[in-house]
Amino acid sequence: MASSGDNLTIYAARPEAITDGVIAAFEESHPHWRGKVRILTMGAQEVVARIGAEKARPQADIWWGGTPQQFEQAVAEELLTRTAGDVVEGIPAEFRGEDDLWLGEMRVVQMIFYNPEMLTPDQAPRDWDDLIRPEHRNNILIRDVASSGTMRGILCAMIWRLGQPDGDPGPGYEWLRQLDANTKAYTANPTDLYLRVNRQEAAISVWNLQDTLVQRDLGMSMEPVIPASGAPMLLDGVGKIRGGPNSEGADEFLRFLMSPDVQQGLADNSFQYPTIPLERTPQWLDDLDVTEMPVDWTEINRHQDEWFAYWAENIQGRG
């Protein structure tokens, strides 16, 4: 149980609409934590940089939200530690990181969305290659890639799919040049992206399915499209920060977050696609025809820094 002076600090790269609800439920079911949970929201890449900078004197207990590539970077830098065994064992082995130092909380469908007040379903892109068609020039907004694990995942998946079978990134780079030519702007953060599409500054973007459905429920004009050729499926994870000031509190929160009841609630009410088996499949998932794009994330992880550096230096903003 937390003492009166204890706090629990979480660095989160998840939408506040999700995190606020989970924190409120945690504090309600664990009243000794009421008012003592501090959450800072930032991009996942920003979390990696921050916990790395704080390695000598960690300031947070939990990192909530990020890609396998980002979590493995943190593992390599010895920034994470294993959480309680009962939490780890509740997650299928294929959704755990190296040495169980991070856990996949959910599967994330990477897809396209558009503003239905600007485009009809027939006008909207239906697959990835539709994004580079000339009719969509200056009608796409993209989340800033430098601080976004989601966007890095999408861009790397596009390079990988076009580079097969020999692994040549050249065709992928050319595809991204054409996407950049059609991109009106790169937005600073997800909220800015949602607002600008909703304000009809541009009609189209690429993002993840969960956030798109959450924002649509909140009144944003955003319609998801599952690409016909398949959607890359990332993991979104959670981990315990090594040397964090409240180790026991971190275990207690992670035990709550990864419990079947909480994950079922997130699936039912927040469009989450959990990694743990569910008692029932939510209706929204049954209604969607999600075809997974086969992607070799291990191979992508080997090259993502090189690919991203090339994109940033030679492609972004040059279209």
mmCIF file of C-alpha atoms in Angstrom:
data_model
loop_
_atom_site.group_PDB
_atom_site.id
_atom_site.type_symbol
_atom_site.label_atom_id
_atom_site.label_comp_id
_atom_site.label_asym_id
_atom_site.label_seq_id
_atom_site.Cartn_x
_atom_site.Cartn_y
_atom_site.Cartn_z
ATOM 1 C CA MET A 1 0.000 0.000 0.000
ATOM 2 C CA ALA A 2 1.245 3.489 -0.824
ATOM 3 C CA SER A 3 2.325 5.701 2.018
ATOM 4 C CA SER A 4 1.176 9.304 2.219
ATOM 5 C CA GLY A 5 4.367 10.505 0.587
ATOM 6 C CA ASP A 6 4.444 8.062 -2.325
ATOM 7 C CA ASN A 7 3.556 8.973 -5.888
ATOM 8 C CA LEU A 8 3.388 6.955 -9.079
ATOM 9 C CA THR A 9 4.685 8.614 -12.253
ATOM 10 C CA ILE A 10 3.779 7.366 -15.729
ATOM 11 C CA TYR A 11 5.193 8.582 -19.051
ATOM 12 C CA ALA A 12 2.450 7.848 -21.584
ATOM 13 C CA ALA A 13 2.299 7.936 -25.363
ATOM 14 C CA ARG A 14 -1.341 6.898 -25.345
ATOM 15 C CA PRO A 15 -4.376 9.182 -25.948
ATOM 16 C CA GLU A 16 -5.518 11.074 -22.880
ATOM 17 C CA ALA A 17 -9.056 9.871 -23.565
ATOM 18 C CA ILE A 18 -7.743 6.376 -22.759
ATOM 19 C CA THR A 19 -5.243 7.095 -19.999
ATOM 20 C CA ASP A 20 -7.515 9.404 -18.001
ATOM 21 C CA GLY A 21 -10.225 6.749 -17.805
ATOM 22 C CA VAL A 22 -7.818 3.998 -16.758
ATOM 23 C CA ILE A 23 -6.192 6.174 -14.092
ATOM 24 C CA ALA A 24 -9.593 7.147 -12.682
ATOM 25 C CA ALA A 25 -10.644 3.486 -12.510
ATOM 26 C CA PHE A 26 -7.318 2.516 -10.899
ATOM 27 C CA GLU A 27 -7.663 5.171 -8.208
ATOM 28 C CA GLU A 28 -11.272 4.183 -7.559
ATOM 29 C CA SER A 29 -10.386 0.518 -7.089
ATOM 30 C CA HIS A 30 -7.154 1.335 -5.228
ATOM 31 C CA PRO A 31 -8.142 4.279 -3.009
ATOM 32 C CA HIS A 32 -4.690 4.463 -1.404
ATOM 33 C CA TRP A 33 -3.490 5.804 -4.784
ATOM 34 C CA ARG A 34 -6.162 8.494 -5.087
ATOM 35 C CA GLY A 35 -4.538 11.755 -6.146
ATOM 36 C CA LYS A 36 -1.064 10.212 -6.241
ATOM 37 C CA VAL A 37 -0.811 9.103 -9.877
ATOM 38 C CA ARG A 38 1.033 11.583 -12.089
ATOM 39 C CA ILE A 39 0.899 11.075 -15.846
ATOM 40 C CA LEU A 40 2.894 12.966 -18.474
ATOM 41 C CA THR A 41 1.772 12.564 -22.091
ATOM 42 C CA MET A 42 4.323 12.790 -24.894
ATOM 43 C CA GLY A 43 5.349 10.998 -28.085
ATOM 44 C CA ALA A 44 6.843 7.543 -27.646
ATOM 45 C CA GLN A 45 10.167 8.582 -29.145
ATOM 46 C CA GLU A 46 10.244 11.449 -26.660
ATOM 47 C CA VAL A 47 9.738 8.922 -23.848
ATOM 48 C CA VAL A 48 12.756 6.912 -25.012
ATOM 49 C CA ALA A 49 14.889 10.046 -25.020
ATOM 50 C CA ARG A 50 13.612 11.212 -21.645
ATOM 51 C CA ILE A 51 14.119 7.993 -19.715
ATOM 52 C CA GLY A 52 17.539 7.683 -21.330
ATOM 53 C CA ALA A 53 18.461 11.180 -20.150
ATOM 54 C CA GLU A 54 17.188 10.316 -16.657
ATOM 55 C CA LYS A 55 18.944 6.953 -16.458
ATOM 56 C CA ALA A 56 21.253 7.984 -13.622
ATOM 57 C CA ARG A 57 18.293 9.248 -11.575
ATOM 58 C CA PRO A 58 14.988 7.880 -12.934
ATOM 59 C CA GLN A 59 11.994 10.149 -12.419
ATOM 60 C CA ALA A 60 9.202 7.857 -13.619
ATOM 61 C CA ASP A 61 7.998 4.336 -12.833
ATOM 62 C CA ILE A 62 6.137 3.223 -15.968
ATOM 63 C CA TRP A 63 6.387 3.797 -19.696
ATOM 64 C CA TRP A 64 2.965 3.260 -21.264
ATOM 65 C CA GLY A 65 2.695 3.233 -25.048
ATOM 66 C CA GLY A 66 5.345 2.567 -27.684
ATOM 67 C CA THR A 67 6.427 0.248 -30.479
ATOM 68 C CA PRO A 68 8.524 -2.914 -30.089
ATOM 69 C CA GLN A 69 11.396 -1.133 -31.824
ATOM 70 C CA GLN A 70 11.344 1.659 -29.242
ATOM 71 C CA PHE A 71 11.053 -0.724 -26.314
ATOM 72 C CA GLU A 72 13.916 -2.850 -27.614
ATOM 73 C CA GLN A 73 16.005 0.307 -27.905
ATOM 74 C CA ALA A 74 15.288 0.903 -24.207
ATOM 75 C CA VAL A 75 16.204 -2.714 -23.414
ATOM 76 C CA ALA A 76 19.541 -2.286 -25.191
ATOM 77 C CA GLU A 77 20.196 0.855 -23.119
ATOM 78 C CA GLU A 78 19.269 -1.001 -19.886
ATOM 79 C CA LEU A 79 16.385 1.359 -19.117
ATOM 80 C CA LEU A 80 13.739 -1.255 -18.247
ATOM 81 C CA THR A 81 13.238 -3.908 -15.601
ATOM 82 C CA ARG A 82 10.927 -6.909 -15.364
ATOM 83 C CA THR A 83 7.585 -6.390 -13.667
ATOM 84 C CA ALA A 84 5.892 -8.860 -11.308
ATOM 85 C CA GLY A 85 5.799 -12.481 -12.507
ATOM 86 C CA ASP A 86 2.010 -12.833 -12.377
ATOM 87 C CA VAL A 87 1.669 -9.811 -14.701
ATOM 88 C CA VAL A 88 4.191 -11.219 -17.171
ATOM 89 C CA GLU A 89 2.652 -14.689 -17.202
ATOM 90 C CA GLY A 90 -0.740 -13.277 -18.115
ATOM 91 C CA ILE A 91 0.579 -12.126 -21.509
ATOM 92 C CA PRO A 92 1.061 -14.671 -24.333
ATOM 93 C CA ALA A 93 4.761 -15.278 -24.910
ATOM 94 C CA GLU A 94 4.675 -13.993 -28.507
ATOM 95 C CA PHE A 95 3.628 -10.564 -27.222
ATOM 96 C CA ARG A 96 6.450 -10.101 -24.722
ATOM 97 C CA GLY A 97 9.728 -8.329 -25.348
ATOM 98 C CA GLU A 98 13.269 -9.581 -24.878
ATOM 99 C CA ASP A 99 13.667 -11.181 -21.439
ATOM 100 C CA ASP A 100 10.082 -10.118 -20.687
ATOM 101 C CA LEU A 101 11.329 -6.569 -20.035
ATOM 102 C CA TRP A 102 8.298 -5.065 -21.732
ATOM 103 C CA LEU A 103 4.815 -6.373 -22.496
ATOM 104 C CA GLY A 104 2.621 -5.952 -25.550
ATOM 105 C CA GLU A 105 -0.628 -4.460 -24.292
ATOM 106 C CA MET A 106 -2.470 -4.343 -27.606
ATOM 107 C CA ARG A 107 -2.216 -4.922 -31.312
ATOM 108 C CA VAL A 108 -2.422 -1.722 -33.353
ATOM 109 C CA VAL A 109 -3.922 -1.624 -36.844
ATOM 110 C CA GLN A 110 -2.145 0.930 -39.059
ATOM 111 C CA MET A 111 -4.515 2.360 -41.632
ATOM 112 C CA ILE A 112 -5.814 5.353 -43.595
ATOM 113 C CA PHE A 113 -8.506 7.795 -42.533
ATOM 114 C CA TYR A 114 -10.297 10.660 -44.261
ATOM 115 C CA ASN A 115 -12.780 13.437 -43.542
ATOM 116 C CA PRO A 116 -16.164 12.253 -44.913
ATOM 117 C CA GLU A 117 -17.328 15.876 -45.219
ATOM 118 C CA MET A 118 -14.608 16.426 -47.824
ATOM 119 C CA LEU A 119 -14.523 13.129 -49.708
ATOM 120 C CA THR A 120 -17.085 10.485 -50.588
ATOM 121 C CA PRO A 121 -16.163 6.828 -50.002
ATOM 122 C CA ASP A 122 -15.535 6.487 -53.758
ATOM 123 C CA GLN A 123 -13.142 9.457 -53.736
ATOM 124 C CA ALA A 124 -11.251 8.386 -50.631
ATOM 125 C CA PRO A 125 -8.117 6.233 -50.924
ATOM 126 C CA ARG A 126 -8.810 2.526 -50.500
ATOM 127 C CA ASP A 127 -5.231 1.265 -50.417
ATOM 128 C CA TRP A 128 -1.722 2.504 -49.671
ATOM 129 C CA ASP A 129 -0.787 3.251 -53.267
ATOM 130 C CA ASP A 130 -3.871 5.453 -53.658
ATOM 131 C CA LEU A 131 -2.165 7.944 -51.337
ATOM 132 C CA ILE A 132 0.386 8.871 -53.995
ATOM 133 C CA ARG A 133 -2.133 9.454 -56.780
ATOM 134 C CA PRO A 134 -2.004 13.010 -58.224
ATOM 135 C CA GLU A 135 -5.592 13.851 -57.242
ATOM 136 C CA HIS A 136 -4.566 13.787 -53.589
ATOM 137 C CA ARG A 137 -1.791 16.377 -53.931
ATOM 138 C CA ASN A 138 -1.784 18.813 -50.968
ATOM 139 C CA ASN A 139 -4.714 16.954 -49.446
ATOM 140 C CA ILE A 140 -2.783 14.836 -46.914
ATOM 141 C CA LEU A 141 -1.649 15.700 -43.393
ATOM 142 C CA ILE A 142 1.000 13.533 -41.693
ATOM 143 C CA ARG A 143 1.903 13.384 -38.001
ATOM 144 C CA ASP A 144 5.484 14.537 -37.362
ATOM 145 C CA VAL A 145 7.522 11.371 -37.727
ATOM 146 C CA ALA A 146 10.494 12.203 -35.498
ATOM 147 C CA SER A 147 8.559 11.751 -32.236
ATOM 148 C CA SER A 148 5.971 9.205 -33.381
ATOM 149 C CA GLY A 149 6.413 5.445 -33.144
ATOM 150 C CA THR A 150 3.204 4.967 -35.123
ATOM 151 C CA MET A 151 4.453 7.002 -38.068
ATOM 152 C CA ARG A 152 7.892 5.393 -38.030
ATOM 153 C CA GLY A 153 6.176 2.022 -38.112
ATOM 154 C CA ILE A 154 4.014 2.973 -41.088
ATOM 155 C CA LEU A 155 6.881 4.490 -43.079
ATOM 156 C CA CYS A 156 9.175 1.527 -42.393
ATOM 157 C CA ALA A 157 6.421 -0.928 -43.351
ATOM 158 C CA MET A 158 6.025 0.869 -46.694
ATOM 159 C CA ILE A 159 9.780 0.686 -47.354
ATOM 160 C CA TRP A 160 9.850 -2.988 -46.401
ATOM 161 C CA ARG A 161 6.855 -4.033 -48.550
ATOM 162 C CA LEU A 162 8.221 -2.345 -51.674
ATOM 163 C CA GLY A 163 11.757 -3.636 -51.134
ATOM 164 C CA GLN A 164 10.903 -7.315 -51.354
ATOM 165 C CA PRO A 165 12.336 -9.790 -52.162
ATOM 166 C CA ASP A 166 15.878 -8.362 -52.136
ATOM 167 C CA GLY A 167 15.478 -5.787 -49.361
ATOM 168 C CA ASP A 168 16.335 -2.769 -51.533
ATOM 169 C CA PRO A 169 14.927 0.373 -49.843
ATOM 170 C CA GLY A 170 15.058 2.376 -53.078
ATOM 171 C CA PRO A 171 11.485 1.680 -54.252
ATOM 172 C CA GLY A 172 10.209 2.509 -50.776
ATOM 173 C CA TYR A 173 12.126 5.783 -50.732
ATOM 174 C CA GLU A 174 10.611 6.700 -54.094
ATOM 175 C CA TRP A 175 7.113 5.913 -52.773
ATOM 176 C CA LEU A 176 7.745 8.152 -49.761
ATOM 177 C CA ARG A 177 8.934 10.961 -52.063
ATOM 178 C CA GLN A 178 5.608 10.790 -53.843
ATOM 179 C CA LEU A 179 3.753 10.735 -50.519
ATOM 180 C CA ASP A 180 5.729 13.789 -49.389
ATOM 181 C CA ALA A 181 4.761 15.550 -52.630
ATOM 182 C CA ASN A 182 1.094 14.990 -51.776
ATOM 183 C CA THR A 183 1.533 16.038 -48.120
ATOM 184 C CA LYS A 184 0.337 19.521 -47.224
ATOM 185 C CA ALA A 185 1.976 19.599 -43.784
ATOM 186 C CA TYR A 186 3.482 17.549 -40.975
ATOM 187 C CA THR A 187 1.597 18.169 -37.734
ATOM 188 C CA ALA A 188 3.275 18.606 -34.359
ATOM 189 C CA ASN A 189 1.243 15.999 -32.458
ATOM 190 C CA PRO A 190 -1.814 13.744 -32.788
ATOM 191 C CA THR A 191 -4.238 16.352 -31.400
ATOM 192 C CA ASP A 192 -3.079 18.853 -33.992
ATOM 193 C CA LEU A 193 -3.562 16.209 -36.680
ATOM 194 C CA TYR A 194 -7.131 15.434 -35.605
ATOM 195 C CA LEU A 195 -8.115 19.100 -35.328
ATOM 196 C CA ARG A 196 -6.671 20.087 -38.692
ATOM 197 C CA VAL A 197 -8.366 17.229 -40.526
ATOM 198 C CA ASN A 198 -11.599 18.050 -38.711
ATOM 199 C CA ARG A 199 -11.221 21.722 -39.758
ATOM 200 C CA GLN A 200 -10.894 20.521 -43.356
ATOM 201 C CA GLU A 201 -7.351 21.785 -43.901
ATOM 202 C CA ALA A 202 -6.780 18.473 -45.688
ATOM 203 C CA ALA A 203 -8.924 15.383 -46.099
ATOM 204 C CA ILE A 204 -6.588 12.420 -45.623
ATOM 205 C CA SER A 205 -4.080 11.004 -43.187
ATOM 206 C CA VAL A 206 -2.569 7.724 -42.001
ATOM 207 C CA TRP A 207 -2.700 6.679 -38.369
ATOM 208 C CA ASN A 208 -3.856 3.849 -36.133
ATOM 209 C CA LEU A 209 -7.364 2.458 -35.982
ATOM 210 C CA GLN A 210 -7.962 2.782 -32.247
ATOM 211 C CA ASP A 211 -7.212 6.499 -32.026
ATOM 212 C CA THR A 212 -9.242 7.159 -35.170
ATOM 213 C CA LEU A 213 -12.310 5.400 -33.786
ATOM 214 C CA VAL A 214 -11.926 7.100 -30.393
ATOM 215 C CA GLN A 215 -11.744 10.525 -32.026
ATOM 216 C CA ARG A 216 -14.709 9.766 -34.268
ATOM 217 C CA ASP A 217 -16.715 8.871 -31.168
ATOM 218 C CA LEU A 218 -15.728 12.240 -29.701
ATOM 219 C CA GLY A 219 -17.232 14.002 -32.717
ATOM 220 C CA MET A 220 -14.298 14.358 -35.104
ATOM 221 C CA SER A 221 -15.007 13.914 -38.824
ATOM 222 C CA MET A 222 -12.727 10.913 -39.339
ATOM 223 C CA GLU A 223 -13.621 7.775 -41.277
ATOM 224 C CA PRO A 224 -11.246 4.770 -41.153
ATOM 225 C CA VAL A 225 -10.183 2.769 -44.193
ATOM 226 C CA ILE A 226 -8.565 -0.658 -43.799
ATOM 227 C CA PRO A 227 -6.212 -0.811 -46.820
ATOM 228 C CA ALA A 228 -7.248 -3.457 -49.322
ATOM 229 C CA SER A 229 -3.728 -4.943 -49.496
ATOM 230 C CA GLY A 230 -3.507 -5.246 -45.719
ATOM 231 C CA ALA A 231 -2.732 -3.251 -42.599
ATOM 232 C CA PRO A 232 0.596 -3.495 -40.781
ATOM 233 C CA MET A 233 -0.083 -4.642 -37.227
ATOM 234 C CA LEU A 234 2.186 -3.145 -34.602
ATOM 235 C CA LEU A 235 2.315 -3.958 -30.941
ATOM 236 C CA ASP A 236 1.808 -1.170 -28.445
ATOM 237 C CA GLY A 237 3.561 -1.945 -25.213
ATOM 238 C CA VAL A 238 4.061 -1.046 -21.600
ATOM 239 C CA GLY A 239 7.123 -1.408 -19.404
ATOM 240 C CA LYS A 240 8.525 -0.779 -15.943
ATOM 241 C CA ILE A 241 11.353 1.735 -15.776
ATOM 242 C CA ARG A 242 14.532 0.424 -14.189
ATOM 243 C CA GLY A 243 15.312 2.133 -10.906
ATOM 244 C CA GLY A 244 12.034 4.040 -10.857
ATOM 245 C CA PRO A 245 11.131 5.614 -7.511
ATOM 246 C CA ASN A 246 8.090 3.408 -6.874
ATOM 247 C CA SER A 247 8.710 -0.186 -7.937
ATOM 248 C CA GLU A 248 5.850 -1.724 -5.947
ATOM 249 C CA GLY A 249 3.405 0.887 -7.199
ATOM 250 C CA ALA A 250 4.455 0.187 -10.780
ATOM 251 C CA ASP A 251 3.714 -3.532 -10.311
ATOM 252 C CA GLU A 252 0.347 -2.709 -8.769
ATOM 253 C CA PHE A 253 -0.670 -0.476 -11.673
ATOM 254 C CA LEU A 254 0.545 -2.915 -14.322
ATOM 255 C CA ARG A 255 -1.336 -5.745 -12.617
ATOM 256 C CA PHE A 256 -4.502 -3.615 -12.838
ATOM 257 C CA LEU A 257 -3.921 -2.445 -16.420
ATOM 258 C CA MET A 258 -3.261 -5.932 -17.788
ATOM 259 C CA SER A 259 -6.107 -7.627 -15.917
ATOM 260 C CA PRO A 260 -8.769 -9.356 -18.062
ATOM 261 C CA ASP A 261 -11.542 -7.082 -16.769
ATOM 262 C CA VAL A 262 -9.707 -3.873 -17.609
ATOM 263 C CA GLN A 263 -8.589 -5.125 -21.013
ATOM 264 C CA GLN A 264 -12.116 -6.307 -21.848
ATOM 265 C CA GLY A 265 -13.431 -2.877 -20.890
ATOM 266 C CA LEU A 266 -10.856 -1.161 -23.091
ATOM 267 C CA ALA A 267 -11.825 -3.426 -25.978
ATOM 268 C CA ASP A 268 -15.557 -2.820 -25.491
ATOM 269 C CA ASN A 269 -15.428 0.915 -24.842
ATOM 270 C CA SER A 270 -12.174 2.228 -26.320
ATOM 271 C CA PHE A 271 -11.649 0.172 -29.500
ATOM 272 C CA GLN A 272 -8.593 -1.600 -28.104
ATOM 273 C CA TYR A 273 -7.361 -4.869 -29.642
ATOM 274 C CA PRO A 274 -5.788 -6.565 -26.597
ATOM 275 C CA THR A 275 -3.024 -9.128 -26.713
ATOM 276 C CA ILE A 276 -4.601 -11.187 -23.918
ATOM 277 C CA PRO A 277 -7.495 -13.530 -24.809
ATOM 278 C CA LEU A 278 -10.888 -11.877 -24.410
ATOM 279 C CA GLU A 279 -14.030 -13.414 -23.011
ATOM 280 C CA ARG A 280 -15.945 -11.910 -25.934
ATOM 281 C CA THR A 281 -14.981 -10.155 -29.161
ATOM 282 C CA PRO A 282 -16.313 -6.578 -29.267
ATOM 283 C CA GLN A 283 -18.859 -5.830 -31.970
ATOM 284 C CA TRP A 284 -16.766 -3.107 -33.597
ATOM 285 C CA LEU A 285 -13.999 -5.630 -34.292
ATOM 286 C CA ASP A 286 -16.448 -8.163 -35.690
ATOM 287 C CA ASP A 287 -17.769 -5.459 -38.042
ATOM 288 C CA LEU A 288 -14.351 -4.659 -39.508
ATOM 289 C CA ASP A 289 -12.657 -6.759 -42.152
ATOM 290 C CA VAL A 290 -9.059 -6.402 -40.931
ATOM 291 C CA THR A 291 -6.525 -8.084 -43.196
ATOM 292 C CA GLU A 292 -3.011 -8.074 -41.781
ATOM 293 C CA MET A 293 -0.109 -7.104 -44.005
ATOM 294 C CA PRO A 294 2.697 -9.617 -43.396
ATOM 295 C CA VAL A 295 5.643 -7.556 -42.224
ATOM 296 C CA ASP A 296 9.021 -8.704 -40.903
ATOM 297 C CA TRP A 297 9.389 -6.380 -37.927
ATOM 298 C CA THR A 298 12.679 -7.993 -36.935
ATOM 299 C CA GLU A 299 14.184 -7.023 -40.279
ATOM 300 C CA ILE A 300 12.643 -3.561 -40.054
ATOM 301 C CA ASN A 301 14.164 -3.116 -36.611
ATOM 302 C CA ARG A 302 17.624 -3.746 -38.073
ATOM 303 C CA HIS A 303 17.219 -0.945 -40.613
ATOM 304 C CA GLN A 304 14.762 1.575 -39.155
ATOM 305 C CA ASP A 305 17.382 4.083 -37.972
ATOM 306 C CA GLU A 306 19.083 4.048 -41.368
ATOM 307 C CA TRP A 307 15.756 4.339 -43.226
ATOM 308 C CA PHE A 308 14.444 7.104 -41.006
ATOM 309 C CA ALA A 309 17.697 9.084 -41.280
ATOM 310 C CA TYR A 310 17.538 8.887 -45.077
ATOM 311 C CA TRP A 311 13.886 9.964 -45.090
ATOM 312 C CA ALA A 312 14.552 12.918 -42.767
ATOM 313 C CA GLU A 313 17.614 14.112 -44.696
ATOM 314 C CA ASN A 314 16.486 13.489 -48.271
ATOM 315 C CA ILE A 315 12.696 13.233 -48.482
ATOM 316 C CA GLN A 316 10.738 15.091 -45.789
ATOM 317 C CA GLY A 317 9.452 18.455 -46.995
ATOM 318 C CA ARG A 318 11.165 18.229 -50.359
ATOM 319 C CA GLY A 319 8.171 17.195 -52.466
#
